[in-house]
Coordinates of C-alpha atoms in Angstrom, one line a residue:
Chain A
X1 CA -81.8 -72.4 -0.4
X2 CA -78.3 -72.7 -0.5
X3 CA -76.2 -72.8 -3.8
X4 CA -75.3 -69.4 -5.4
X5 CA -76.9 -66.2 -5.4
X6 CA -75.7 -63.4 -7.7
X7 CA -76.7 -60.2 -7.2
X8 CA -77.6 -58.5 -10.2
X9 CA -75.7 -55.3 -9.7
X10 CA -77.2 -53.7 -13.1
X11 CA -79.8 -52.1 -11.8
X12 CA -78.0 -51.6 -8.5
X13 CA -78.4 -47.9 -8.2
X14 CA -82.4 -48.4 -9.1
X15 CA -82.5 -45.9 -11.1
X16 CA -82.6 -46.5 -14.7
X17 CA -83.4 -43.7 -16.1
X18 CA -80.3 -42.4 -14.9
X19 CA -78.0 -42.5 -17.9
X20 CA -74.1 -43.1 -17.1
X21 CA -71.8 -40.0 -18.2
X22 CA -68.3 -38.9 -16.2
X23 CA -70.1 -36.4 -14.1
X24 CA -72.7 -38.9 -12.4
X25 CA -72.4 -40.9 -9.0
X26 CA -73.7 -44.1 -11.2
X27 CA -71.0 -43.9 -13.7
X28 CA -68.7 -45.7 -11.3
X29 CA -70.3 -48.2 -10.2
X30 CA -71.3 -48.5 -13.7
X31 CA -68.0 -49.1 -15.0
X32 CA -66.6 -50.9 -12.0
X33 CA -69.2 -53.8 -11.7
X34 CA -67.5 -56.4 -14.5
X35 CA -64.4 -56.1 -11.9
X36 CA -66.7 -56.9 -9.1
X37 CA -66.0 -60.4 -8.4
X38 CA -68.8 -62.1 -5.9
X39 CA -67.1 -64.6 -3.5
X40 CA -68.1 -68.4 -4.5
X41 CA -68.3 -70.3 -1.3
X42 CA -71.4 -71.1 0.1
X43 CA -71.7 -69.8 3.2
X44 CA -70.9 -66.0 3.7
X45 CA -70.9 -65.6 -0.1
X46 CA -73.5 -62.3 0.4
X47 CA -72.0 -60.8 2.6
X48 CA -68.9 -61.0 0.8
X49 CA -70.7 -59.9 -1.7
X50 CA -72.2 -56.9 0.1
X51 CA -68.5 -56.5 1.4
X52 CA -66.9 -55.8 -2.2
X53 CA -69.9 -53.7 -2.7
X54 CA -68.8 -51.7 0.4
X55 CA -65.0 -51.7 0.0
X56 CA -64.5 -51.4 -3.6
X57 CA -61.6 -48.7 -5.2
X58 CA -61.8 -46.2 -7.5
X59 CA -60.0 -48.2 -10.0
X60 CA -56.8 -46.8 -11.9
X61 CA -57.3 -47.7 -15.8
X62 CA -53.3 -47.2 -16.3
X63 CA -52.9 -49.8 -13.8
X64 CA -54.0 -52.3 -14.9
X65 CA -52.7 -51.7 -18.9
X66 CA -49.9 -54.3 -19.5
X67 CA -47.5 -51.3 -21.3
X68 CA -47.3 -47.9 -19.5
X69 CA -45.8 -45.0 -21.7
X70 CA -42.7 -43.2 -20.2
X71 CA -43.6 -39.7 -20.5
X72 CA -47.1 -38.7 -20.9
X73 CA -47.2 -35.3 -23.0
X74 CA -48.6 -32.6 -20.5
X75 CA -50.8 -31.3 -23.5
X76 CA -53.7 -33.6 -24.7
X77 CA -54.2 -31.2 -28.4
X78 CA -52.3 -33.1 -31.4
X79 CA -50.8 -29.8 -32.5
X80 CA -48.6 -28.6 -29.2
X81 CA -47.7 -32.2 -28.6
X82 CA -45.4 -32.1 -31.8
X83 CA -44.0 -28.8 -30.6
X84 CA -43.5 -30.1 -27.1
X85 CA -41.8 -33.9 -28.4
X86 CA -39.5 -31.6 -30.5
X87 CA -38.7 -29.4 -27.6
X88 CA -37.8 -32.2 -25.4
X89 CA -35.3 -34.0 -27.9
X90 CA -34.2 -30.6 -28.4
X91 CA -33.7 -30.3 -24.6
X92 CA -32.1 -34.0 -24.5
X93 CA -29.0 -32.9 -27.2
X94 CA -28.4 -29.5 -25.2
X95 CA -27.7 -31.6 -22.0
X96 CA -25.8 -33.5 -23.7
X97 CA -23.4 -31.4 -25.4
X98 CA -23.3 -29.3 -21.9
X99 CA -22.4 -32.7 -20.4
X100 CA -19.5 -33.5 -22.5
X101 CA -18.0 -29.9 -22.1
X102 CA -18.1 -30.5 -18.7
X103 CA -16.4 -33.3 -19.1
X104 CA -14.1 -32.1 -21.6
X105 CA -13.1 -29.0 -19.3
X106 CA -12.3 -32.3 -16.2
X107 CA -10.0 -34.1 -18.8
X108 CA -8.2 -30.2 -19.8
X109 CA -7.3 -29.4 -16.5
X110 CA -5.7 -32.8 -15.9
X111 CA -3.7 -32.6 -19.2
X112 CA -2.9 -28.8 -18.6
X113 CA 0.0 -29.9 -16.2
X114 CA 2.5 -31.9 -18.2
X115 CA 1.7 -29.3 -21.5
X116 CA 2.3 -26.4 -19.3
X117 CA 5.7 -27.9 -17.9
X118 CA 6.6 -28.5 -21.2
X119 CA 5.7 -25.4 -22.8
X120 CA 7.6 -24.0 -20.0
X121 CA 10.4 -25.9 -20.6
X122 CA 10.6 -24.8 -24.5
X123 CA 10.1 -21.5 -23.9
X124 CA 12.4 -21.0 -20.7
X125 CA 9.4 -18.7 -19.2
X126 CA 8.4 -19.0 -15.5
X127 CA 11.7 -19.2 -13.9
X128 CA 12.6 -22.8 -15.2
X129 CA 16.0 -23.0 -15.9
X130 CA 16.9 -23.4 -20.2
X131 CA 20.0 -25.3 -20.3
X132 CA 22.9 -24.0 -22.4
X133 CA 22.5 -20.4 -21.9
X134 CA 23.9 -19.4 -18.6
X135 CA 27.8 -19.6 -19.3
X136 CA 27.4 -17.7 -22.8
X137 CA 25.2 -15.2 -21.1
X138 CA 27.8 -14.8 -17.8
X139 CA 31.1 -14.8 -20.5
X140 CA 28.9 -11.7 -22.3
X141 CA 27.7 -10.1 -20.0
X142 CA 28.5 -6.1 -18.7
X143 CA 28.4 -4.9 -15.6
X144 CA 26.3 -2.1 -14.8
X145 CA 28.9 0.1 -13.2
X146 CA 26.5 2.9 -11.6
X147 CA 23.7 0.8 -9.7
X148 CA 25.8 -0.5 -6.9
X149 CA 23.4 -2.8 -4.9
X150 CA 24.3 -4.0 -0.9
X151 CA 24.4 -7.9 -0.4
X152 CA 24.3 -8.6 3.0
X153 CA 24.3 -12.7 4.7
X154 CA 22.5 -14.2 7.1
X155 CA 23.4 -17.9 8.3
X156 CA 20.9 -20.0 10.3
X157 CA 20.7 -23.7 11.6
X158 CA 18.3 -25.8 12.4
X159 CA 17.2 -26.2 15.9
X160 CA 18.4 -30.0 16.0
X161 CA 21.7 -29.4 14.3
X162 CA 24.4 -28.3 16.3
X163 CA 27.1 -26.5 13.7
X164 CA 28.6 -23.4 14.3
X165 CA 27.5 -21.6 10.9
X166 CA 28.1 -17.8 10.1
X167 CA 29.5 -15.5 7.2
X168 CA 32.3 -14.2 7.1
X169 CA 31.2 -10.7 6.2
X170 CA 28.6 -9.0 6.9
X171 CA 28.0 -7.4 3.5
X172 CA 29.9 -7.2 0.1
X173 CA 29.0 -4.4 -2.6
X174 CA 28.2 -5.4 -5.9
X175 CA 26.5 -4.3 -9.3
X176 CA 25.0 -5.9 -11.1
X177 CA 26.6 -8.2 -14.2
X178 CA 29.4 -8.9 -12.0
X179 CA 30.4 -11.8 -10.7
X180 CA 31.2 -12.1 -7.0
X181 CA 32.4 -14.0 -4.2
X182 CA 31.6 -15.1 -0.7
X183 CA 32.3 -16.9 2.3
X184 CA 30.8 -18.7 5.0
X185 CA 31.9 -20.8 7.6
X186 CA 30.7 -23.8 9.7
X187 CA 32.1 -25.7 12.2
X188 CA 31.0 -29.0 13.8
X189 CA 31.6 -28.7 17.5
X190 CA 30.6 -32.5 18.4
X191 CA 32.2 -35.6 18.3
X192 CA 30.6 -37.2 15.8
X193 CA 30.6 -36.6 12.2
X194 CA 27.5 -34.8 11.3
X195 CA 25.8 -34.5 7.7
X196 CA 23.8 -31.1 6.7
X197 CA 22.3 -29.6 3.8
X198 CA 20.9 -26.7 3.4
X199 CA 18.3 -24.3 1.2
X200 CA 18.5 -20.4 1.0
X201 CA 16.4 -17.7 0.7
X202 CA 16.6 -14.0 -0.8
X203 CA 14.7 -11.2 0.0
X204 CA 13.4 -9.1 -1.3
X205 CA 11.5 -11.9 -3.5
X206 CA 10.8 -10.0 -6.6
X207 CA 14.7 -9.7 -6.5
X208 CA 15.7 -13.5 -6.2
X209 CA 14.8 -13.9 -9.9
X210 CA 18.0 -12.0 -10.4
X211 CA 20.3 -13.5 -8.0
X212 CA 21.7 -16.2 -9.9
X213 CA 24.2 -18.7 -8.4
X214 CA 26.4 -19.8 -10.4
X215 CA 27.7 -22.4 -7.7
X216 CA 27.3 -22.8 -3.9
X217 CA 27.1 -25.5 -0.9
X218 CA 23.3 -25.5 -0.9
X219 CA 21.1 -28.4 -1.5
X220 CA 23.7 -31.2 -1.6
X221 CA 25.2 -33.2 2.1
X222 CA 28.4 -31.8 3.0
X223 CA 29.7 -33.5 5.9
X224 CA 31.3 -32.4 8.7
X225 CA 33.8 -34.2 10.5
X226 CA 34.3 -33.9 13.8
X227 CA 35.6 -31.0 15.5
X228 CA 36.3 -29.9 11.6
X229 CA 36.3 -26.5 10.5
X230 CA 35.5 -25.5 6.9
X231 CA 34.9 -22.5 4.8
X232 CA 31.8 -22.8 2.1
X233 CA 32.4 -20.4 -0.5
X234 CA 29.0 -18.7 -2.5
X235 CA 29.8 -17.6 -5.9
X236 CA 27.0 -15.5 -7.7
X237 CA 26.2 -12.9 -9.8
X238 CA 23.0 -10.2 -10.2
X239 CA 21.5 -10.3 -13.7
X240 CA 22.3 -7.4 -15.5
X241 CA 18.1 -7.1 -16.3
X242 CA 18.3 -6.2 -12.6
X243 CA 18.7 -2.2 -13.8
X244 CA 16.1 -2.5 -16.4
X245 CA 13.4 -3.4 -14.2
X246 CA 11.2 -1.0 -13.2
X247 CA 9.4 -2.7 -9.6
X248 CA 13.5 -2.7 -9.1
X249 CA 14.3 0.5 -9.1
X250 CA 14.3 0.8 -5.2
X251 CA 16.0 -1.8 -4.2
X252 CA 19.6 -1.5 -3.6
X253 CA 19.6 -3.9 -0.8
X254 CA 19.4 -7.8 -0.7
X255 CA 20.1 -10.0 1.8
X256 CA 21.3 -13.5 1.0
X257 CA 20.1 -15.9 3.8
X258 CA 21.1 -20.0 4.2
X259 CA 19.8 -22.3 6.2
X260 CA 21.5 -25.4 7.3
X261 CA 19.2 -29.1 8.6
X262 CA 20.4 -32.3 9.6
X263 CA 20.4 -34.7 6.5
X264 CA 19.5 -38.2 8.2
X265 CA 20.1 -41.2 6.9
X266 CA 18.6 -42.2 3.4
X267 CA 16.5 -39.4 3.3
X268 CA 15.8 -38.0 0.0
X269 CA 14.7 -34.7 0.1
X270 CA 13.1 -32.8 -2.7
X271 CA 15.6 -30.5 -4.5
X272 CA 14.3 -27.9 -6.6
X273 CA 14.4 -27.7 -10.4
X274 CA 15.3 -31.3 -10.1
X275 CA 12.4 -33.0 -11.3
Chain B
X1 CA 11.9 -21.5 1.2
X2 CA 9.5 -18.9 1.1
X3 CA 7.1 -18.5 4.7
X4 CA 4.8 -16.0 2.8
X5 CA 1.3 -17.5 2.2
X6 CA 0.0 -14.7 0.3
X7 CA -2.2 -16.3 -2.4
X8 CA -1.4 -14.3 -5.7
X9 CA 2.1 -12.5 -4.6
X10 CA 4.6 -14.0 -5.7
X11 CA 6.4 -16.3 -3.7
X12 CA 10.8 -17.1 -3.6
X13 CA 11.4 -20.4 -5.4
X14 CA 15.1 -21.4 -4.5
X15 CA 16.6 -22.3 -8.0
X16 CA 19.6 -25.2 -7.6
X17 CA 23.1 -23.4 -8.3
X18 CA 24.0 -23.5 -12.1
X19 CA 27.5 -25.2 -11.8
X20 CA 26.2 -27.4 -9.0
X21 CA 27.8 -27.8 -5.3
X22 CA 31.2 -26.7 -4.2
X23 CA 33.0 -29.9 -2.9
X24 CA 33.8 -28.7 1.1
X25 CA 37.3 -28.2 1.1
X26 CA 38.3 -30.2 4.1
X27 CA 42.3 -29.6 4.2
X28 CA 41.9 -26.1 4.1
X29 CA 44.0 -25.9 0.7
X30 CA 43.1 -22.9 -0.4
X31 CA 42.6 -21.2 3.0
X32 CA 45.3 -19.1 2.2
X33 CA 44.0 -17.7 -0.8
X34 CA 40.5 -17.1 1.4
X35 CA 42.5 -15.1 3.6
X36 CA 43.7 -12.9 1.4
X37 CA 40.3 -12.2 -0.8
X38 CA 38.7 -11.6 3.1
X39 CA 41.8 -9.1 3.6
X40 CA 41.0 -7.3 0.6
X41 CA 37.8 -7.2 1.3
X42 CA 37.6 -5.6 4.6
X43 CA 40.0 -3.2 3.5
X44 CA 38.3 -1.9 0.7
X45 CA 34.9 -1.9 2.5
X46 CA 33.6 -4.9 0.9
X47 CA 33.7 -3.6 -2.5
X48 CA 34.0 -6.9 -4.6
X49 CA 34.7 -4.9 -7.9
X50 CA 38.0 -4.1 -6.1
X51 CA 38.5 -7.3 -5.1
X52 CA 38.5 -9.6 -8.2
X53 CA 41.5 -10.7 -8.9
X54 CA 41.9 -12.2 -5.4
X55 CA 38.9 -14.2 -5.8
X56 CA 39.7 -15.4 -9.5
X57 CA 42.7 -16.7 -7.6
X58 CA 40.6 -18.3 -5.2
X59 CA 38.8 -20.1 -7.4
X60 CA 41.7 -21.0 -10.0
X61 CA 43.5 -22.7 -6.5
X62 CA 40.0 -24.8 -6.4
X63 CA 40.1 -25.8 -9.9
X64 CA 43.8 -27.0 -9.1
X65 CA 43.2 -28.9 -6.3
X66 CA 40.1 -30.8 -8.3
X67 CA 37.7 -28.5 -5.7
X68 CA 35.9 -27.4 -8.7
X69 CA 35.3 -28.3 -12.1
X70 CA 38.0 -26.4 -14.5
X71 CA 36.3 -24.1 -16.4
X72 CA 37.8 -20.9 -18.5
X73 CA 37.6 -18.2 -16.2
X74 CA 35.9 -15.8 -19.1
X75 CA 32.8 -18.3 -17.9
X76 CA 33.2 -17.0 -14.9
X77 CA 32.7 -13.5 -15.6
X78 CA 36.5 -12.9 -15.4
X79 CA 37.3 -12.0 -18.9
X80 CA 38.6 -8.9 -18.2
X81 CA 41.0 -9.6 -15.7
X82 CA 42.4 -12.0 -18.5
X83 CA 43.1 -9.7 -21.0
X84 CA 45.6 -7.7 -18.4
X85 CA 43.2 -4.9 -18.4
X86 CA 41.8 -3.0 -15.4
X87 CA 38.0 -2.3 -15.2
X88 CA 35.3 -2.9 -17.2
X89 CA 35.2 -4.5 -20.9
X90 CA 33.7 -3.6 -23.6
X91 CA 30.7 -4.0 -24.8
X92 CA 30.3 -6.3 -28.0

């Protein structure tokens, strides 16, 4: 006979007297049958039949719920899932306030530069130059007669520039609060006009905080001329503070060194304190 | 510049000259005036506090010749020299 034949799957484990409960084989199948679906065309439609029977899945009840829930409390008892809800939010407003200090710290560090060069700027610390005080403070100041400090020069040129540079002396004695003066020459050898500028350097470093200069050929073009000859006078002074310093109280010898490059052609070069 | 790359030590920073650049003297107008101050120099053995007044003049011949901006030479550290007297001032 053809037509439809439905398996009554109730009794499909054959023994009733089995009674369904998590722990028996039957309680699967018992719950799975109503998903069971038999196929409906005539022919084949028991083996499909016997074919679902064979392949069917441990079904997943979550699954097939429209809504799942986003966390699942780890505890099934009503009185630690309370605890653990108020733990978590707990948790949740602790990340976030760690989150914005982090933050907070990235946005301080950027800002710390322009406060720092102005604080700096205010309160004349770190080296920066306070406008207004030098010529007071070089009119008042006093030599200190019996620290007599050695000042010797050093002239170099770049590779690529071909001036005759040198000092005129060797070394000048000074002390400190005093105001002195020195010379060094250059000479431009070539027949074209040539355009240097230069930087200099004192060592020992802890000691160039207290050379001042009060004016010099550094850091600007001078220009040579050809075959030209010229004298470039340094004038400076040690800080009287010099004597009071204690990491100074060894040093009686510094040695003022210049350094002359080409300047090319609309080049801007980065000048110090000149921001 | 400084070539030292010690991380912590601290390092030369080259400070721009107070008063700025000396204009290059290219006509050699106070050359004579140079002289001299090197003169003295050597034959003191480079003392400069013996020297002074040769560079004050030095530097009063620039401000003449528009090779420096004028300034009062107490700025300069010369106040004592102005008042006439030999050595050192007094202290305020």
């Amino acid at each position: 006979m053809g037509g439809l034949w439905r398996p009554v799957l109730r009794t499909a484990a054959g023994c009733g007297w089995c009674w369904s409960h998590p722990g028996s084989p039957t309680w699967v199948a018992e719950r799975v049958q109503p998903y069971l679906r038999v196929g409906r065309n005539g022919t084949g439609s028991d083996e499909t039949g016997l074919r679902w029977i064979g392949t069917w899945r441990r079904p997943n009840p979550a699954r097939d719920l429209a809504l799942q829930p986003p966390r699942r409390p780890k505890s099934t008892n009503p009185f630690t899932r309370a605890q653990e809800e108020d733990w978590r939010r707990r948790n949740k407003t602790v990340l976030t306030y760690v989150a914005a200090a982090a933050v907070g710290m990235l946005g301080a560090s950027y800002a710390a530069v322009p406060l720092y060069r102005l604080y700096c700027q205010t309160t004349g610390l770190g080296g920066s130059a306070v406008a207004g005080h030098v010529s007071d403070q070089i009119e008042n100041m006093v030599p200190v007669k019996d620290r007599i400090i050695k000042v010797t020069f050093n002239a170099d040129v770049h590779a690529s520039l071909q001036w005759n540079f040198r000092p005129q002396q060797t070394e000048i004695y000074v002390v400190p609060g005093e105001t002195a003066l020195a010379f060094y020459k250059a000479k431009n050898p070539t027949d074209k006009p040539v355009i240097g500028i230069s930087t200099y350097n004192v060592v020992p470093f802890e000691a160039g905080q207290y050379f001042n200069k009060i004016q010099c050929f550094c850091f600007e073009e001078q220009r040579l001329n050809p075959q030209e000859e010229v004298d470039m006078p340094v004038f400076f002074y040690i800080d009287p503070e010099f004597a009071e310093d204690p990491r100074m109280v060894n040093v009686d010898l510094i040695t003022l060194s210049y350094t002359f490059f080409e300047a090319k052609e609309g080049q801007k070069l980065p000048l110090p304190g000149y921001n | 510049m400084s070539t030292a790359m010690n991380f912590g030590s601290k390092s030369f920073q080259p400070r721009p000259p107070d008063k700025g650049s000396f204009p290059l003297d290219h006509f050699g107008e106070c050359k004579s005036f140079k002289e001299k101050f090197m003169k003295c120099l050597r034959d003191n053995r480079f003392e400069n506090a013996l020297c002074r007044s040769e560079s004050k003049d030095y530097l009063e011949c620039r401000m003449e010749r528009q090779l420096m901006a004028q300034e009062p030479l107490e700025k300069l550290g010369f106040g004592d020299l102005m008042d006439g007297k030999p050595g050192a001032e007094t202290t305020s």
